[in-house]
Amino acid sequence: MHKELMKSLKNNRGFTLIELMIVMTILGILLTLSQPMYRESTIKAKEAVLMENLFTMRNVIDQYYVDKERYPDSLDDLASDNYIRTIPIDPFTKSIDSWQLIPPPDGYSGNVYDVHSGSDLLSLGGTPYNEW
C-alpha cells in the first residue's frame, strides 16, 4: 500500500513554470482591460450622486423661497431651518465648502439662488461639473 501511494504521488505533477506564466499573463491582460471600465463606472456613480445632490438642494432652495419669500443667505440656513438635514458633500471635491453659490437676480433678497459643483473637472459627457 505504501508503494502504491508513493507511485501515485510521483505521477501527480504540478503545473509547469510555463503554464503558470501563461495564466499570470492572461490575468494581467484581463485586469488591464477591466481597469478603464471600473474607473468609468465609479465616475458615473459620482455623477449620479452629484445630480441627486444638486436636485435636492435646488428643490430645498425653492421651498425656502416659497415659505419665507426670500432666498437663503447661505446653505447653512437650509440646514439650520430644517429644510435639509445636512449640506451634501460634493462627490468630486469631497467637501461641503466647495459648492459655488449663485446669487439671485436683482430685486430678490438673499444670497443663494442656485448652486453648482465646485469641481473644475469635466464630466464623461464633456461638460464641466461646475456648469451643472
Short mmCIF file of N, CA and C in Angstrom, two decimals:
data_model
loop_
_atom_site.label_atom_id
_atom_site.label_comp_id
_atom_site.label_asym_id
_atom_site.label_seq_id
_atom_site.Cartn_x
_atom_site.Cartn_y
_atom_site.Cartn_z
N MET A 1 0.81 -1.18 0.00
CA MET A 1 0.00 0.00 0.00
C MET A 1 0.86 1.26 0.00
N HIS A 2 1.91 1.24 0.78
CA HIS A 2 2.80 2.39 0.85
C HIS A 2 3.46 2.64 -0.51
N LYS A 3 3.82 1.57 -1.20
CA LYS A 3 4.46 1.71 -2.50
C LYS A 3 3.48 2.28 -3.52
N GLU A 4 2.22 1.88 -3.42
CA GLU A 4 1.21 2.38 -4.35
C GLU A 4 0.98 3.88 -4.14
N LEU A 5 0.97 4.32 -2.91
CA LEU A 5 0.78 5.73 -2.60
C LEU A 5 1.95 6.55 -3.12
N MET A 6 3.14 6.11 -2.91
CA MET A 6 4.33 6.81 -3.39
C MET A 6 4.34 6.87 -4.91
N LYS A 7 3.91 5.78 -5.55
CA LYS A 7 3.89 5.73 -7.01
C LYS A 7 2.86 6.73 -7.56
N SER A 8 1.69 6.82 -6.89
CA SER A 8 0.66 7.74 -7.38
C SER A 8 1.08 9.19 -7.16
N LEU A 9 1.81 9.46 -6.08
CA LEU A 9 2.29 10.83 -5.84
C LEU A 9 3.34 11.23 -6.87
N LYS A 10 4.15 10.32 -7.31
CA LYS A 10 5.16 10.63 -8.32
C LYS A 10 4.50 10.94 -9.66
N ASN A 11 3.36 10.31 -9.95
CA ASN A 11 2.68 10.53 -11.22
C ASN A 11 1.88 11.84 -11.22
N ASN A 12 1.50 12.33 -10.04
CA ASN A 12 0.77 13.61 -9.94
C ASN A 12 1.78 14.74 -9.91
N ARG A 13 1.85 15.43 -10.98
CA ARG A 13 2.78 16.55 -11.05
C ARG A 13 2.00 17.85 -11.02
N GLY A 14 2.64 18.90 -10.57
CA GLY A 14 2.02 20.21 -10.52
C GLY A 14 2.09 20.90 -11.86
N PHE A 15 1.76 22.18 -11.86
CA PHE A 15 1.83 22.96 -13.08
C PHE A 15 3.28 23.28 -13.39
N THR A 16 3.57 23.39 -14.67
CA THR A 16 4.92 23.77 -15.06
C THR A 16 5.04 25.28 -14.97
N LEU A 17 6.24 25.75 -14.98
CA LEU A 17 6.50 27.19 -14.91
C LEU A 17 5.88 27.91 -16.11
N ILE A 18 5.94 27.32 -17.26
CA ILE A 18 5.36 27.91 -18.47
C ILE A 18 3.85 28.07 -18.32
N GLU A 19 3.18 27.03 -17.81
CA GLU A 19 1.73 27.11 -17.62
C GLU A 19 1.36 28.23 -16.63
N LEU A 20 2.11 28.33 -15.55
CA LEU A 20 1.85 29.39 -14.57
C LEU A 20 2.08 30.77 -15.17
N MET A 21 3.11 30.92 -15.98
CA MET A 21 3.40 32.21 -16.61
C MET A 21 2.30 32.59 -17.60
N ILE A 22 1.78 31.62 -18.33
CA ILE A 22 0.70 31.89 -19.28
C ILE A 22 -0.55 32.35 -18.52
N VAL A 23 -0.89 31.66 -17.44
CA VAL A 23 -2.06 32.03 -16.64
C VAL A 23 -1.88 33.44 -16.07
N MET A 24 -0.71 33.73 -15.53
CA MET A 24 -0.45 35.07 -14.97
C MET A 24 -0.52 36.14 -16.05
N THR A 25 -0.05 35.87 -17.24
CA THR A 25 -0.13 36.82 -18.34
C THR A 25 -1.57 37.09 -18.73
N ILE A 26 -2.37 36.05 -18.81
CA ILE A 26 -3.80 36.21 -19.15
C ILE A 26 -4.51 37.03 -18.07
N LEU A 27 -4.23 36.74 -16.80
CA LEU A 27 -4.84 37.51 -15.71
C LEU A 27 -4.41 38.98 -15.77
N GLY A 28 -3.16 39.23 -16.07
CA GLY A 28 -2.68 40.61 -16.20
C GLY A 28 -3.39 41.35 -17.32
N ILE A 29 -3.58 40.69 -18.45
CA ILE A 29 -4.28 41.32 -19.58
C ILE A 29 -5.73 41.61 -19.20
N LEU A 30 -6.39 40.67 -18.55
CA LEU A 30 -7.79 40.89 -18.14
C LEU A 30 -7.91 42.04 -17.16
N LEU A 31 -7.00 42.14 -16.20
CA LEU A 31 -7.03 43.24 -15.25
C LEU A 31 -6.78 44.58 -15.94
N THR A 32 -5.86 44.59 -16.89
CA THR A 32 -5.56 45.81 -17.63
C THR A 32 -6.77 46.27 -18.44
N LEU A 33 -7.47 45.34 -19.03
CA LEU A 33 -8.64 45.69 -19.83
C LEU A 33 -9.82 46.13 -18.97
N SER A 34 -9.94 45.60 -17.77
CA SER A 34 -11.09 45.93 -16.92
C SER A 34 -10.91 47.25 -16.17
N GLN A 35 -9.69 47.73 -16.02
CA GLN A 35 -9.43 48.95 -15.26
C GLN A 35 -10.18 50.17 -15.81
N PRO A 36 -10.16 50.45 -17.11
CA PRO A 36 -10.91 51.62 -17.61
C PRO A 36 -12.42 51.51 -17.36
N MET A 37 -12.96 50.30 -17.46
CA MET A 37 -14.39 50.12 -17.21
C MET A 37 -14.72 50.39 -15.74
N TYR A 38 -13.84 49.96 -14.84
CA TYR A 38 -14.05 50.21 -13.42
C TYR A 38 -13.98 51.71 -13.13
N ARG A 39 -13.00 52.38 -13.71
CA ARG A 39 -12.84 53.82 -13.49
C ARG A 39 -14.07 54.57 -14.02
N GLU A 40 -14.55 54.21 -15.19
CA GLU A 40 -15.72 54.87 -15.76
C GLU A 40 -16.96 54.63 -14.90
N SER A 41 -17.10 53.44 -14.37
CA SER A 41 -18.29 53.17 -13.55
C SER A 41 -18.25 53.95 -12.24
N THR A 42 -17.07 54.16 -11.67
CA THR A 42 -17.00 54.97 -10.44
C THR A 42 -17.30 56.43 -10.74
N ILE A 43 -16.88 56.92 -11.90
CA ILE A 43 -17.18 58.31 -12.28
C ILE A 43 -18.69 58.46 -12.51
N LYS A 44 -19.29 57.47 -13.17
CA LYS A 44 -20.74 57.53 -13.40
C LYS A 44 -21.50 57.55 -12.07
N ALA A 45 -21.03 56.79 -11.11
CA ALA A 45 -21.68 56.78 -9.79
C ALA A 45 -21.55 58.14 -9.12
N LYS A 46 -20.38 58.75 -9.20
CA LYS A 46 -20.19 60.09 -8.61
C LYS A 46 -21.05 61.12 -9.33
N GLU A 47 -21.18 60.99 -10.64
CA GLU A 47 -22.04 61.92 -11.39
C GLU A 47 -23.50 61.78 -10.95
N ALA A 48 -23.93 60.56 -10.72
CA ALA A 48 -25.31 60.34 -10.27
C ALA A 48 -25.53 60.97 -8.89
N VAL A 49 -24.56 60.83 -8.01
CA VAL A 49 -24.66 61.43 -6.67
C VAL A 49 -24.69 62.95 -6.79
N LEU A 50 -23.85 63.51 -7.64
CA LEU A 50 -23.83 64.96 -7.83
C LEU A 50 -25.17 65.46 -8.36
N MET A 51 -25.73 64.78 -9.35
CA MET A 51 -27.02 65.19 -9.89
C MET A 51 -28.10 65.13 -8.83
N GLU A 52 -28.10 64.10 -8.00
CA GLU A 52 -29.09 63.98 -6.94
C GLU A 52 -28.91 65.08 -5.89
N ASN A 53 -27.67 65.36 -5.51
CA ASN A 53 -27.40 66.42 -4.54
C ASN A 53 -27.85 67.78 -5.06
N LEU A 54 -27.56 68.06 -6.32
CA LEU A 54 -27.96 69.34 -6.91
C LEU A 54 -29.49 69.43 -6.98
N PHE A 55 -30.13 68.36 -7.39
CA PHE A 55 -31.59 68.34 -7.47
C PHE A 55 -32.22 68.62 -6.11
N THR A 56 -31.70 67.94 -5.09
CA THR A 56 -32.23 68.11 -3.73
C THR A 56 -32.02 69.54 -3.24
N MET A 57 -30.82 70.06 -3.39
CA MET A 57 -30.54 71.41 -2.89
C MET A 57 -31.37 72.46 -3.64
N ARG A 58 -31.53 72.29 -4.93
CA ARG A 58 -32.33 73.27 -5.70
C ARG A 58 -33.79 73.23 -5.27
N ASN A 59 -34.32 72.03 -5.04
CA ASN A 59 -35.70 71.92 -4.54
C ASN A 59 -35.86 72.58 -3.18
N VAL A 60 -34.89 72.36 -2.32
CA VAL A 60 -34.94 72.93 -0.97
C VAL A 60 -34.81 74.46 -1.03
N ILE A 61 -33.98 74.96 -1.90
CA ILE A 61 -33.85 76.43 -2.07
C ILE A 61 -35.17 77.01 -2.54
N ASP A 62 -35.81 76.36 -3.49
CA ASP A 62 -37.13 76.83 -3.97
C ASP A 62 -38.17 76.79 -2.86
N GLN A 63 -38.17 75.72 -2.06
CA GLN A 63 -39.13 75.62 -0.97
C GLN A 63 -38.87 76.70 0.08
N TYR A 64 -37.61 76.98 0.35
CA TYR A 64 -37.25 78.05 1.28
C TYR A 64 -37.81 79.38 0.79
N TYR A 65 -37.67 79.64 -0.51
CA TYR A 65 -38.16 80.88 -1.09
C TYR A 65 -39.69 80.98 -0.98
N VAL A 66 -40.38 79.88 -1.25
CA VAL A 66 -41.84 79.86 -1.17
C VAL A 66 -42.29 80.15 0.27
N ASP A 67 -41.62 79.55 1.23
CA ASP A 67 -42.01 79.71 2.63
C ASP A 67 -41.66 81.08 3.20
N LYS A 68 -40.51 81.61 2.85
CA LYS A 68 -40.00 82.82 3.50
C LYS A 68 -40.00 84.05 2.60
N GLU A 69 -40.35 83.87 1.33
CA GLU A 69 -40.37 84.94 0.33
C GLU A 69 -39.03 85.65 0.21
N ARG A 70 -38.00 84.89 0.37
CA ARG A 70 -36.62 85.35 0.17
C ARG A 70 -35.74 84.12 0.00
N TYR A 71 -34.60 84.30 -0.61
CA TYR A 71 -33.66 83.19 -0.77
C TYR A 71 -32.76 83.11 0.46
N PRO A 72 -32.22 81.94 0.74
CA PRO A 72 -31.34 81.81 1.92
C PRO A 72 -30.06 82.64 1.74
N ASP A 73 -29.50 83.04 2.86
CA ASP A 73 -28.23 83.78 2.81
C ASP A 73 -27.05 82.84 2.63
N SER A 74 -27.21 81.58 3.04
CA SER A 74 -26.14 80.59 2.88
C SER A 74 -26.78 79.20 2.88
N LEU A 75 -26.00 78.22 2.52
CA LEU A 75 -26.51 76.84 2.57
C LEU A 75 -26.74 76.41 4.02
N ASP A 76 -26.01 77.00 4.94
CA ASP A 76 -26.21 76.69 6.36
C ASP A 76 -27.62 77.05 6.82
N ASP A 77 -28.21 78.09 6.22
CA ASP A 77 -29.59 78.46 6.57
C ASP A 77 -30.56 77.32 6.27
N LEU A 78 -30.30 76.59 5.20
CA LEU A 78 -31.18 75.48 4.84
C LEU A 78 -31.14 74.38 5.90
N ALA A 79 -29.96 74.14 6.44
CA ALA A 79 -29.83 73.11 7.47
C ALA A 79 -30.35 73.62 8.82
N SER A 80 -30.03 74.84 9.17
CA SER A 80 -30.46 75.34 10.48
C SER A 80 -31.97 75.54 10.55
N ASP A 81 -32.62 75.80 9.42
CA ASP A 81 -34.08 75.96 9.40
C ASP A 81 -34.79 74.65 9.05
N ASN A 82 -34.06 73.56 9.09
CA ASN A 82 -34.60 72.20 8.90
C ASN A 82 -35.22 71.95 7.52
N TYR A 83 -34.69 72.58 6.51
CA TYR A 83 -35.12 72.26 5.15
C TYR A 83 -34.32 71.08 4.60
N ILE A 84 -33.16 70.88 5.18
CA ILE A 84 -32.29 69.77 4.79
C ILE A 84 -31.53 69.36 6.05
N ARG A 85 -31.26 68.07 6.19
CA ARG A 85 -30.58 67.62 7.41
C ARG A 85 -29.16 68.15 7.49
N THR A 86 -28.41 67.90 6.43
CA THR A 86 -27.03 68.39 6.36
C THR A 86 -26.76 68.83 4.93
N ILE A 87 -25.78 69.67 4.80
CA ILE A 87 -25.36 70.08 3.46
C ILE A 87 -24.64 68.89 2.83
N PRO A 88 -25.05 68.49 1.63
CA PRO A 88 -24.41 67.33 1.00
C PRO A 88 -22.94 67.61 0.63
N ILE A 89 -22.20 66.55 0.56
CA ILE A 89 -20.80 66.64 0.15
C ILE A 89 -20.74 66.57 -1.37
N ASP A 90 -19.96 67.46 -1.95
CA ASP A 90 -19.72 67.40 -3.39
C ASP A 90 -18.86 66.16 -3.64
N PRO A 91 -19.35 65.20 -4.43
CA PRO A 91 -18.62 63.94 -4.59
C PRO A 91 -17.28 64.08 -5.32
N PHE A 92 -17.07 65.17 -6.03
CA PHE A 92 -15.81 65.34 -6.75
C PHE A 92 -14.78 66.12 -5.95
N THR A 93 -15.22 67.08 -5.16
CA THR A 93 -14.28 67.82 -4.32
C THR A 93 -14.20 67.23 -2.91
N LYS A 94 -15.15 66.36 -2.57
CA LYS A 94 -15.23 65.72 -1.26
C LYS A 94 -15.29 66.74 -0.12
N SER A 95 -16.03 67.82 -0.36
CA SER A 95 -16.14 68.88 0.63
C SER A 95 -17.55 69.47 0.59
N ILE A 96 -18.00 70.00 1.72
CA ILE A 96 -19.27 70.73 1.74
C ILE A 96 -19.05 72.23 1.53
N ASP A 97 -17.79 72.64 1.56
CA ASP A 97 -17.47 74.06 1.44
C ASP A 97 -17.14 74.49 0.01
N SER A 98 -17.17 73.57 -0.92
CA SER A 98 -16.74 73.91 -2.29
C SER A 98 -17.90 74.27 -3.22
N TRP A 99 -19.14 74.16 -2.75
CA TRP A 99 -20.28 74.49 -3.60
C TRP A 99 -20.19 75.93 -4.06
N GLN A 100 -20.45 76.16 -5.34
CA GLN A 100 -20.50 77.52 -5.88
C GLN A 100 -21.91 78.05 -5.72
N LEU A 101 -22.04 79.15 -5.02
CA LEU A 101 -23.35 79.73 -4.76
C LEU A 101 -23.63 80.81 -5.79
N ILE A 102 -24.78 80.72 -6.43
CA ILE A 102 -25.20 81.69 -7.45
C ILE A 102 -26.19 82.64 -6.80
N PRO A 103 -25.90 83.94 -6.80
CA PRO A 103 -26.83 84.90 -6.17
C PRO A 103 -28.10 85.09 -7.00
N PRO A 104 -29.17 85.52 -6.36
CA PRO A 104 -30.42 85.74 -7.10
C PRO A 104 -30.32 86.98 -7.99
N PRO A 105 -31.22 87.08 -8.95
CA PRO A 105 -31.25 88.28 -9.79
C PRO A 105 -31.56 89.52 -8.95
N ASP A 106 -31.29 90.67 -9.51
CA ASP A 106 -31.57 91.93 -8.80
C ASP A 106 -33.04 91.99 -8.42
N GLY A 107 -33.28 92.55 -7.25
CA GLY A 107 -34.65 92.70 -6.78
C GLY A 107 -35.09 91.59 -5.85
N TYR A 108 -34.29 90.56 -5.68
CA TYR A 108 -34.62 89.45 -4.77
C TYR A 108 -33.64 89.49 -3.59
N SER A 109 -34.15 89.18 -2.42
CA SER A 109 -33.28 89.19 -1.25
C SER A 109 -32.70 87.80 -1.00
N GLY A 110 -31.59 87.77 -0.31
CA GLY A 110 -30.88 86.53 -0.03
C GLY A 110 -29.64 86.42 -0.89
N ASN A 111 -28.88 85.35 -0.68
CA ASN A 111 -27.60 85.19 -1.40
C ASN A 111 -27.50 83.89 -2.20
N VAL A 112 -28.43 82.95 -2.00
CA VAL A 112 -28.31 81.65 -2.68
C VAL A 112 -29.54 81.42 -3.54
N TYR A 113 -29.39 81.64 -4.83
CA TYR A 113 -30.46 81.40 -5.80
C TYR A 113 -30.31 80.02 -6.45
N ASP A 114 -29.05 79.64 -6.66
CA ASP A 114 -28.74 78.35 -7.29
C ASP A 114 -27.40 77.88 -6.74
N VAL A 115 -27.08 76.64 -7.01
CA VAL A 115 -25.83 76.05 -6.53
C VAL A 115 -25.24 75.18 -7.63
N HIS A 116 -23.92 75.20 -7.74
CA HIS A 116 -23.19 74.38 -8.70
C HIS A 116 -22.04 73.68 -7.98
N SER A 117 -21.53 72.63 -8.59
CA SER A 117 -20.38 71.94 -8.03
C SER A 117 -19.16 72.86 -8.05
N GLY A 118 -18.28 72.67 -7.11
CA GLY A 118 -17.04 73.43 -7.07
C GLY A 118 -15.92 72.79 -7.85
N SER A 119 -16.19 71.67 -8.48
CA SER A 119 -15.16 70.95 -9.23
C SER A 119 -14.97 71.58 -10.60
N ASP A 120 -13.72 71.67 -11.04
CA ASP A 120 -13.45 72.16 -12.38
C ASP A 120 -13.12 71.03 -13.35
N LEU A 121 -13.41 69.79 -12.94
CA LEU A 121 -13.22 68.63 -13.81
C LEU A 121 -14.31 68.57 -14.87
N LEU A 122 -14.03 67.81 -15.93
CA LEU A 122 -15.01 67.60 -16.99
C LEU A 122 -15.76 66.30 -16.76
N SER A 123 -17.04 66.32 -17.07
CA SER A 123 -17.86 65.11 -16.95
C SER A 123 -17.53 64.15 -18.08
N LEU A 124 -18.09 62.94 -18.00
CA LEU A 124 -17.90 61.98 -19.09
C LEU A 124 -18.51 62.50 -20.39
N GLY A 125 -19.52 63.36 -20.26
CA GLY A 125 -20.14 63.96 -21.45
C GLY A 125 -19.38 65.16 -21.98
N GLY A 126 -18.35 65.63 -21.26
CA GLY A 126 -17.51 66.72 -21.74
C GLY A 126 -17.84 68.09 -21.17
N THR A 127 -18.90 68.20 -20.37
CA THR A 127 -19.24 69.49 -19.77
C THR A 127 -18.61 69.59 -18.39
N PRO A 128 -18.19 70.79 -17.99
CA PRO A 128 -17.62 70.94 -16.64
C PRO A 128 -18.70 70.71 -15.58
N TYR A 129 -18.31 70.09 -14.48
CA TYR A 129 -19.26 69.84 -13.40
C TYR A 129 -19.76 71.15 -12.79
N ASN A 130 -18.94 72.18 -12.84
CA ASN A 130 -19.37 73.46 -12.25
C ASN A 130 -20.38 74.20 -13.11
N GLU A 131 -20.78 73.60 -14.23
CA GLU A 131 -21.85 74.17 -15.06
C GLU A 131 -23.14 73.37 -14.94
N TRP A 132 -23.12 72.34 -14.14
CA TRP A 132 -24.33 71.51 -13.99
C TRP A 132 -25.36 72.24 -13.18
#
